[in-house]
mmCIF file of C-alpha atoms in Angstrom:
data_model
loop_
_atom_site.group_PDB
_atom_site.id
_atom_site.type_symbol
_atom_site.label_atom_id
_atom_site.label_comp_id
_atom_site.label_asym_id
_atom_site.label_seq_id
_atom_site.Cartn_x
_atom_site.Cartn_y
_atom_site.Cartn_z
ATOM 1 C CA MET A 26 -8.087 -73.107 -121.127
ATOM 2 C CA SER A 27 -4.929 -74.984 -120.747
ATOM 3 C CA PRO A 28 -4.619 -78.262 -122.627
ATOM 4 C CA ILE A 29 -3.418 -80.014 -119.337
ATOM 5 C CA ILE A 30 -6.711 -78.843 -117.545
ATOM 6 C CA ILE A 31 -8.826 -80.076 -120.383
ATOM 7 C CA ALA A 32 -7.191 -83.539 -120.307
ATOM 8 C CA ILE A 33 -7.673 -83.827 -116.443
ATOM 9 C CA LEU A 34 -11.365 -82.664 -116.813
ATOM 10 C CA ILE A 35 -11.999 -85.323 -119.652
ATOM 11 C CA LEU A 36 -10.162 -88.177 -117.677
ATOM 12 C CA GLY A 37 -11.926 -87.139 -114.676
ATOM 13 C CA GLY A 38 -15.286 -87.241 -116.347
ATOM 14 C CA ILE A 39 -14.551 -90.564 -118.100
ATOM 15 C CA GLY A 40 -13.512 -91.922 -114.515
ATOM 16 C CA ILE A 41 -16.742 -90.670 -112.960
ATOM 17 C CA LEU A 42 -19.009 -92.106 -115.943
ATOM 18 C CA SER A 43 -17.268 -95.433 -115.603
ATOM 19 C CA ALA A 44 -17.779 -95.567 -111.864
ATOM 20 C CA LEU A 45 -21.538 -94.672 -112.288
ATOM 21 C CA ILE A 46 -21.851 -97.594 -114.725
ATOM 22 C CA LEU A 47 -20.081 -100.131 -112.698
ATOM 23 C CA PHE A 48 -22.321 -98.936 -109.774
ATOM 24 C CA VAL A 49 -25.495 -99.298 -111.987
ATOM 25 C CA VAL A 50 -24.344 -102.631 -113.071
ATOM 26 C CA SER A 51 -23.679 -104.072 -109.699
ATOM 27 C CA LYS A 52 -26.929 -103.215 -108.569
ATOM 28 C CA ARG A 53 -28.739 -104.616 -111.506
ATOM 29 C CA PHE A 54 -26.962 -107.853 -111.554
ATOM 30 C CA TYR A 55 -26.570 -108.314 -107.866
ATOM 31 C CA VAL A 56 -26.996 -111.813 -106.552
ATOM 32 C CA LYS A 57 -28.084 -112.200 -102.991
ATOM 33 C CA GLU A 58 -26.383 -115.014 -101.346
ATOM 34 C CA ASP A 59 -27.887 -117.510 -98.910
ATOM 35 C CA PRO A 60 -26.824 -116.149 -95.491
ATOM 36 C CA ARG A 61 -26.422 -119.816 -94.385
ATOM 37 C CA ILE A 62 -23.352 -120.081 -96.526
ATOM 38 C CA GLU A 63 -21.638 -117.569 -94.232
ATOM 39 C CA LEU A 64 -22.511 -119.623 -91.332
ATOM 40 C CA ILE A 65 -21.369 -122.866 -92.788
ATOM 41 C CA GLU A 66 -17.972 -121.277 -93.651
ATOM 42 C CA ALA A 67 -17.477 -120.277 -90.068
ATOM 43 C CA VAL A 68 -17.920 -123.846 -89.134
ATOM 44 C CA LEU A 69 -15.134 -125.107 -91.807
ATOM 45 C CA PRO A 70 -11.685 -124.972 -91.180
ATOM 46 C CA GLY A 71 -10.833 -122.667 -94.176
ATOM 47 C CA ALA A 72 -7.758 -124.791 -95.162
ATOM 48 C CA ASN A 73 -9.123 -125.123 -98.582
ATOM 49 C CA CYS A 74 -7.474 -128.586 -98.852
ATOM 50 C CA GLY A 75 -10.062 -129.932 -101.518
ATOM 51 C CA SER A 76 -10.388 -133.314 -99.567
ATOM 52 C CA CYS A 77 -14.385 -132.781 -99.739
ATOM 53 C CA GLY A 78 -13.990 -132.865 -103.633
ATOM 54 C CA ARG A 79 -14.743 -129.343 -103.995
ATOM 55 C CA SER A 80 -12.743 -126.344 -105.039
ATOM 56 C CA GLY A 81 -12.437 -124.847 -101.542
ATOM 57 C CA CYS A 82 -14.483 -124.264 -98.379
ATOM 58 C CA HIS A 83 -16.722 -121.592 -99.890
ATOM 59 C CA ASP A 84 -17.772 -124.120 -102.716
ATOM 60 C CA PHE A 85 -18.369 -126.729 -100.065
ATOM 61 C CA ALA A 86 -20.337 -124.349 -98.091
ATOM 62 C CA CYS A 87 -22.726 -123.476 -101.289
ATOM 63 C CA ALA A 88 -23.038 -127.032 -101.965
ATOM 64 C CA CYS A 89 -24.306 -127.802 -98.307
ATOM 65 C CA ALA A 90 -26.728 -124.809 -98.537
ATOM 66 C CA THR A 91 -28.417 -126.049 -101.836
ATOM 67 C CA ALA A 92 -28.100 -129.711 -101.215
ATOM 68 C CA ASP A 93 -31.293 -131.900 -100.496
ATOM 69 C CA SER A 94 -29.124 -134.272 -98.437
ATOM 70 C CA LEU A 95 -25.734 -134.280 -96.793
ATOM 71 C CA ASP A 96 -25.062 -138.034 -97.472
ATOM 72 C CA ASN A 97 -22.400 -137.199 -100.209
ATOM 73 C CA LEU A 98 -21.064 -134.067 -98.583
ATOM 74 C CA MET A 99 -18.303 -134.405 -95.931
ATOM 75 C CA CYS A 100 -15.346 -132.295 -94.899
ATOM 76 C CA PRO A 101 -12.834 -134.582 -93.426
ATOM 77 C CA GLY A 102 -10.935 -131.547 -91.943
ATOM 78 C CA ALA A 103 -13.993 -130.350 -90.109
ATOM 79 C CA GLY A 104 -15.060 -133.697 -88.560
ATOM 80 C CA ASN A 105 -18.233 -135.294 -87.527
ATOM 81 C CA GLU A 106 -18.902 -132.631 -84.958
ATOM 82 C CA ALA A 107 -18.706 -129.756 -87.398
ATOM 83 C CA MET A 108 -20.869 -131.618 -89.833
ATOM 84 C CA ALA A 109 -23.481 -131.866 -87.104
ATOM 85 C CA LYS A 110 -23.498 -128.141 -86.817
ATOM 86 C CA ILE A 111 -23.628 -127.588 -90.614
ATOM 87 C CA ALA A 112 -26.799 -130.133 -90.649
ATOM 88 C CA ASP A 113 -28.495 -127.931 -88.082
ATOM 89 C CA ILE A 114 -27.770 -124.767 -90.021
ATOM 90 C CA VAL A 115 -29.341 -126.336 -93.155
ATOM 91 C CA GLY A 116 -31.965 -128.445 -91.600
ATOM 92 C CA LEU A 117 -30.616 -131.775 -92.654
ATOM 93 C CA THR A 118 -29.204 -134.882 -91.216
ATOM 94 C CA ALA A 119 -25.547 -135.505 -91.391
ATOM 95 C CA THR A 120 -24.237 -138.944 -91.694
ATOM 96 C CA ALA A 121 -21.160 -139.630 -89.459
ATOM 97 C CA ALA A 122 -17.865 -141.010 -91.127
ATOM 98 C CA GLU A 123 -15.332 -143.068 -89.530
ATOM 99 C CA PRO A 124 -12.318 -140.865 -88.546
ATOM 100 C CA MET A 125 -9.251 -141.449 -90.797
ATOM 101 C CA VAL A 126 -5.645 -140.816 -90.479
ATOM 102 C CA ALA A 127 -2.623 -140.953 -92.382
ATOM 103 C CA VAL A 128 0.080 -143.644 -92.191
ATOM 104 C CA LEU A 129 3.526 -144.090 -93.783
ATOM 105 C CA ARG A 130 3.986 -147.514 -95.497
ATOM 106 C CA CYS A 131 7.759 -147.279 -95.156
ATOM 107 C CA ASN A 132 10.132 -147.820 -92.379
ATOM 108 C CA GLY A 133 13.216 -147.112 -94.525
ATOM 109 C CA SER A 134 15.072 -144.971 -91.962
ATOM 110 C CA CYS A 135 18.723 -143.935 -92.443
ATOM 111 C CA GLU A 136 19.612 -146.949 -90.131
ATOM 112 C CA ASN A 137 17.407 -149.422 -92.159
ATOM 113 C CA ARG A 138 18.136 -148.055 -95.590
ATOM 114 C CA PRO A 139 21.479 -146.733 -95.942
ATOM 115 C CA THR A 140 22.199 -143.927 -98.324
ATOM 116 C CA THR A 141 23.834 -144.843 -101.522
ATOM 117 C CA SER A 142 23.776 -141.696 -103.608
ATOM 118 C CA THR A 143 23.818 -138.000 -103.264
ATOM 119 C CA TYR A 144 21.058 -135.522 -104.588
ATOM 120 C CA ASP A 145 22.003 -131.832 -104.835
ATOM 121 C CA GLY A 146 18.960 -130.602 -106.628
ATOM 122 C CA PRO A 147 15.810 -128.891 -105.290
ATOM 123 C CA LYS A 148 14.408 -130.436 -102.246
ATOM 124 C CA SER A 149 11.227 -131.953 -104.027
ATOM 125 C CA CYS A 150 9.973 -135.712 -103.920
ATOM 126 C CA ALA A 151 8.311 -134.947 -107.294
ATOM 127 C CA ILE A 152 11.442 -134.003 -109.066
ATOM 128 C CA LEU A 153 13.695 -136.795 -107.302
ATOM 129 C CA SER A 154 11.220 -139.368 -108.452
ATOM 130 C CA SER A 155 11.014 -138.212 -111.802
ATOM 131 C CA LEU A 156 14.966 -138.308 -112.063
ATOM 132 C CA SER A 157 15.963 -141.402 -110.267
ATOM 133 C CA ALA A 158 14.850 -144.124 -107.713
ATOM 134 C CA GLY A 159 16.078 -141.778 -105.113
ATOM 135 C CA THR A 160 19.313 -141.620 -102.745
ATOM 136 C CA THR A 161 18.790 -145.294 -101.567
ATOM 137 C CA ASP A 162 18.588 -148.730 -103.625
ATOM 138 C CA CYS A 163 15.073 -149.147 -102.591
ATOM 139 C CA PRO A 164 12.769 -147.763 -105.475
ATOM 140 C CA TYR A 165 9.427 -147.863 -103.504
ATOM 141 C CA GLY A 166 10.518 -146.277 -100.188
ATOM 142 C CA CYS A 167 10.062 -142.674 -98.801
ATOM 143 C CA LEU A 168 12.411 -139.951 -100.675
ATOM 144 C CA GLY A 169 12.564 -137.813 -97.611
ATOM 145 C CA CYS A 170 12.152 -134.314 -99.211
ATOM 146 C CA GLY A 171 8.970 -133.577 -97.270
ATOM 147 C CA ASP A 172 6.382 -132.609 -100.186
ATOM 148 C CA CYS A 173 3.883 -134.446 -97.821
ATOM 149 C CA VAL A 174 4.581 -131.934 -95.000
ATOM 150 C CA SER A 175 4.369 -129.000 -97.517
ATOM 151 C CA ALA A 176 1.024 -130.212 -98.617
ATOM 152 C CA CYS A 177 -0.416 -130.698 -95.020
ATOM 153 C CA LYS A 178 -2.600 -127.886 -93.994
ATOM 154 C CA PHE A 179 -3.095 -128.808 -90.543
ATOM 155 C CA ASP A 180 0.524 -129.189 -89.228
ATOM 156 C CA ALA A 181 -0.003 -132.783 -88.960
ATOM 157 C CA LEU A 182 3.263 -133.955 -90.511
ATOM 158 C CA HIS A 183 6.826 -133.250 -89.796
ATOM 159 C CA MET A 184 10.077 -134.564 -90.960
ATOM 160 C CA ASP A 185 12.006 -136.478 -88.271
ATOM 161 C CA PRO A 186 15.956 -135.401 -88.764
ATOM 162 C CA VAL A 187 17.016 -138.751 -87.292
ATOM 163 C CA THR A 188 15.228 -141.228 -89.328
ATOM 164 C CA GLY A 189 14.606 -138.741 -92.510
ATOM 165 C CA LEU A 190 10.941 -139.999 -92.623
ATOM 166 C CA PRO A 191 7.674 -137.871 -92.306
ATOM 167 C CA VAL A 192 5.964 -138.432 -88.763
ATOM 168 C CA VAL A 193 2.297 -138.133 -88.739
ATOM 169 C CA ASP A 194 0.750 -136.292 -85.496
ATOM 170 C CA ALA A 195 -2.453 -138.342 -85.254
ATOM 171 C CA ASP A 196 -4.149 -135.903 -83.000
ATOM 172 C CA LYS A 197 -3.715 -133.024 -85.545
ATOM 173 C CA CYS A 198 -4.232 -135.322 -88.812
ATOM 174 C CA THR A 199 -7.946 -134.844 -90.087
ATOM 175 C CA GLY A 200 -7.644 -137.426 -92.807
ATOM 176 C CA CYS A 201 -8.037 -134.826 -95.419
ATOM 177 C CA GLY A 202 -5.619 -136.838 -97.888
ATOM 178 C CA ALA A 203 -3.584 -134.019 -99.289
ATOM 179 C CA CYS A 204 -0.248 -135.805 -98.277
ATOM 180 C CA THR A 205 -1.547 -138.885 -100.204
ATOM 181 C CA LYS A 206 -1.921 -136.975 -103.224
ATOM 182 C CA ALA A 207 1.680 -135.263 -102.707
ATOM 183 C CA CYS A 208 3.401 -138.207 -102.339
ATOM 184 C CA PRO A 209 4.977 -139.412 -105.861
ATOM 185 C CA ARG A 210 5.281 -142.911 -104.545
ATOM 186 C CA HIS A 211 1.942 -143.271 -103.090
ATOM 187 C CA ILE A 212 3.307 -144.755 -99.744
ATOM 188 C CA ILE A 213 1.147 -142.734 -97.560
ATOM 189 C CA GLU A 214 -2.241 -144.248 -96.869
ATOM 190 C CA LEU A 215 -5.429 -143.176 -95.062
ATOM 191 C CA ARG A 216 -6.496 -145.941 -92.535
ATOM 192 C CA LYS A 217 -9.398 -145.764 -89.885
ATOM 193 C CA LYS A 218 -8.046 -144.234 -86.677
ATOM 194 C CA GLY A 219 -9.263 -147.294 -84.947
ATOM 195 C CA PRO A 220 -10.669 -147.787 -81.298
ATOM 196 C CA LYS A 221 -8.395 -145.667 -78.860
ATOM 197 C CA GLY A 222 -6.190 -144.887 -81.895
ATOM 198 C CA MET A 223 -5.142 -148.388 -82.272
ATOM 199 C CA ARG A 224 -3.865 -149.378 -85.861
ATOM 200 C CA VAL A 225 -2.219 -152.024 -87.599
ATOM 201 C CA TRP A 226 -0.583 -151.853 -91.060
ATOM 202 C CA VAL A 227 2.555 -153.013 -93.183
ATOM 203 C CA ALA A 228 5.126 -150.271 -93.058
ATOM 204 C CA CYS A 229 6.473 -151.320 -96.422
ATOM 205 C CA ALA A 230 5.614 -150.846 -100.214
ATOM 206 C CA ASN A 231 8.499 -152.811 -101.652
ATOM 207 C CA LYS A 232 7.389 -155.317 -104.258
ATOM 208 C CA ASP A 233 10.900 -156.743 -105.007
ATOM 209 C CA ARG A 234 11.498 -160.420 -104.245
ATOM 210 C CA GLY A 235 12.449 -161.143 -100.564
ATOM 211 C CA ALA A 236 16.285 -161.411 -101.055
ATOM 212 C CA VAL A 237 16.415 -158.211 -103.235
ATOM 213 C CA ALA A 238 14.061 -156.189 -100.738
ATOM 214 C CA MET A 239 16.258 -157.226 -97.886
ATOM 215 C CA LYS A 240 19.446 -155.919 -99.498
ATOM 216 C CA GLU A 241 17.508 -152.601 -100.296
ATOM 217 C CA CYS A 242 16.103 -152.287 -96.720
ATOM 218 C CA SER A 243 16.687 -154.365 -93.571
ATOM 219 C CA VAL A 244 13.000 -154.006 -92.628
ATOM 220 C CA ALA A 245 11.144 -154.765 -95.745
ATOM 221 C CA CYS A 246 8.399 -156.979 -96.310
ATOM 222 C CA ILE A 247 9.805 -160.113 -98.038
ATOM 223 C CA GLY A 248 6.226 -161.505 -98.904
ATOM 224 C CA CYS A 249 6.845 -164.623 -96.810
ATOM 225 C CA GLY A 250 3.172 -165.018 -96.069
ATOM 226 C CA LYS A 251 3.500 -165.784 -92.339
ATOM 227 C CA CYS A 252 1.286 -162.978 -91.264
ATOM 228 C CA LYS A 253 -1.402 -164.223 -93.549
ATOM 229 C CA LYS A 254 -1.327 -167.706 -92.222
ATOM 230 C CA VAL A 255 -1.486 -166.381 -88.439
ATOM 231 C CA CYS A 256 -4.530 -164.029 -89.114
ATOM 232 C CA PRO A 257 -7.741 -165.437 -87.990
ATOM 233 C CA PHE A 258 -9.896 -162.846 -89.662
ATOM 234 C CA GLU A 259 -8.531 -163.214 -93.265
ATOM 235 C CA ALA A 260 -7.476 -159.444 -93.254
ATOM 236 C CA ILE A 261 -3.971 -160.029 -94.698
ATOM 237 C CA THR A 262 -3.302 -160.769 -98.562
ATOM 238 C CA VAL A 263 -0.048 -160.989 -100.091
ATOM 239 C CA ALA A 264 0.541 -160.009 -103.876
ATOM 240 C CA ASP A 265 3.468 -158.946 -105.611
ATOM 241 C CA ASN A 266 5.863 -160.030 -102.766
ATOM 242 C CA LEU A 267 4.121 -157.683 -100.525
ATOM 243 C CA ALA A 268 1.614 -158.240 -97.585
ATOM 244 C CA TYR A 269 -1.354 -155.899 -97.148
ATOM 245 C CA ILE A 270 -3.787 -155.405 -94.130
ATOM 246 C CA ASP A 271 -7.334 -154.577 -94.878
ATOM 247 C CA PHE A 272 -8.296 -152.328 -91.967
ATOM 248 C CA ASN A 273 -12.103 -153.037 -92.660
ATOM 249 C CA LYS A 274 -11.435 -156.830 -91.550
ATOM 250 C CA CYS A 275 -8.512 -156.373 -89.094
ATOM 251 C CA ARG A 276 -9.720 -156.866 -85.518
ATOM 252 C CA LEU A 277 -6.217 -155.715 -84.133
ATOM 253 C CA CYS A 278 -5.046 -159.146 -82.496
ATOM 254 C CA GLN A 279 -1.644 -158.381 -83.541
ATOM 255 C CA LYS A 280 -0.717 -161.861 -84.123
ATOM 256 C CA CYS A 281 0.870 -160.594 -87.433
ATOM 257 C CA VAL A 282 2.896 -158.097 -85.772
ATOM 258 C CA ALA A 283 4.650 -161.060 -83.781
ATOM 259 C CA GLU A 284 4.989 -163.323 -86.452
ATOM 260 C CA CYS A 285 6.540 -160.893 -88.988
ATOM 261 C CA PRO A 286 10.292 -161.773 -89.324
ATOM 262 C CA THR A 287 11.546 -158.398 -90.562
ATOM 263 C CA LYS A 288 9.297 -156.174 -88.155
ATOM 264 C CA ALA A 289 7.654 -154.773 -91.149
ATOM 265 C CA ILE A 290 4.175 -154.819 -89.674
ATOM 266 C CA HIS A 291 3.582 -151.772 -87.285
ATOM 267 C CA THR A 292 1.141 -150.995 -84.757
ATOM 268 C CA THR A 293 -0.007 -147.989 -82.521
ATOM 269 C CA ARG A 294 -1.227 -147.833 -78.897
ATOM 270 C CA VAL A 295 -2.181 -144.999 -76.821
ATOM 271 C CA ILE A 296 -0.418 -144.640 -73.638
ATOM 272 C CA LYS A 297 -1.703 -141.492 -71.585
ATOM 273 C CA GLN A 298 -2.898 -140.044 -74.873
ATOM 274 C CA VAL A 299 0.370 -140.022 -76.596
ATOM 275 C CA THR A 300 0.337 -142.153 -79.637
ATOM 276 C CA VAL A 301 3.560 -144.294 -79.773
ATOM 277 C CA THR A 302 4.602 -146.335 -83.016
ATOM 278 C CA GLU A 303 6.239 -149.515 -82.226
#
C-alpha cells in the first residue's frame, strides 16, 4: 500500500476519533441554559455597552434570570419599558429608574474659543489629551476629536462641523454613560432628562480664575456666584472658580440662566418635540 494512502488513512482515523471524543464530551458536560435568558436578550438592545455594570447583554440576561430581585439590575439602554418586560419574564418586580441623558459641559465653539495651535496626529481625544492641552488655550474644554461619538452605540452623538463640538440627540440618548467614560477630560455628564425634556446645567468645566478663564474662552464660567445668589432652591454651588447645578435640587426656574453674565448656563426646552439648546 502506498505510504501516501497509509498517511491519509491514519490522519482520517485520528480526525474521526477526535470528532467522536468531542461529541461525547459535549454531551457529557452539556449545561442546559435557562430558556428565559434568550427571551431577556431579545428585549435588550444588544449594544453590549456595559452601562449595566456587566460584561455584555448576555451576562446581564443571565443575571436577571438568576436574580431574586431586580432592584440592583438596570439596563439604561433598554429603559423602563424593557425592564418591565424582563420583570414579567422572570416573575419579579422592576424598579423604574429616572431617565438620564448626556450633556456637554463645554460651549467652547470655534467662535468662543479660538484655535491657537495645530495638531496633526491621530484623531483621538485620548492621545491629544495625553500630549498637550489641546488646540486651544483652555485646558478643560472639549478636544473635538470625537472619541465620545465613536463610543456611542446608539447613534446619539455627532460632531457639529461648525462649532467643533459634539451634539447630543436627546431622543436617541439612553444614558448608558459610554461617552462619559470615553471623554478624557470628563466634561460629558449624565443628568436627568427632566420634565418635558427640560434641563439646566453649567456648560463649562474651567476651574481657572475668572480673568484667565475669559481669556481662554469668552463664555467660560468665571465663578462669580451670581447664579448661586439668585437660586431659591440652593441647587447651585461654586467651588474652584466653577459653578455647578445639582439636578436633584434644581426646579428649573431658570433665574440662574438670566443672571449669568457670560451665558455659561444652558437650558433646553422642547418645541414641537424638537430639543433646542439655548
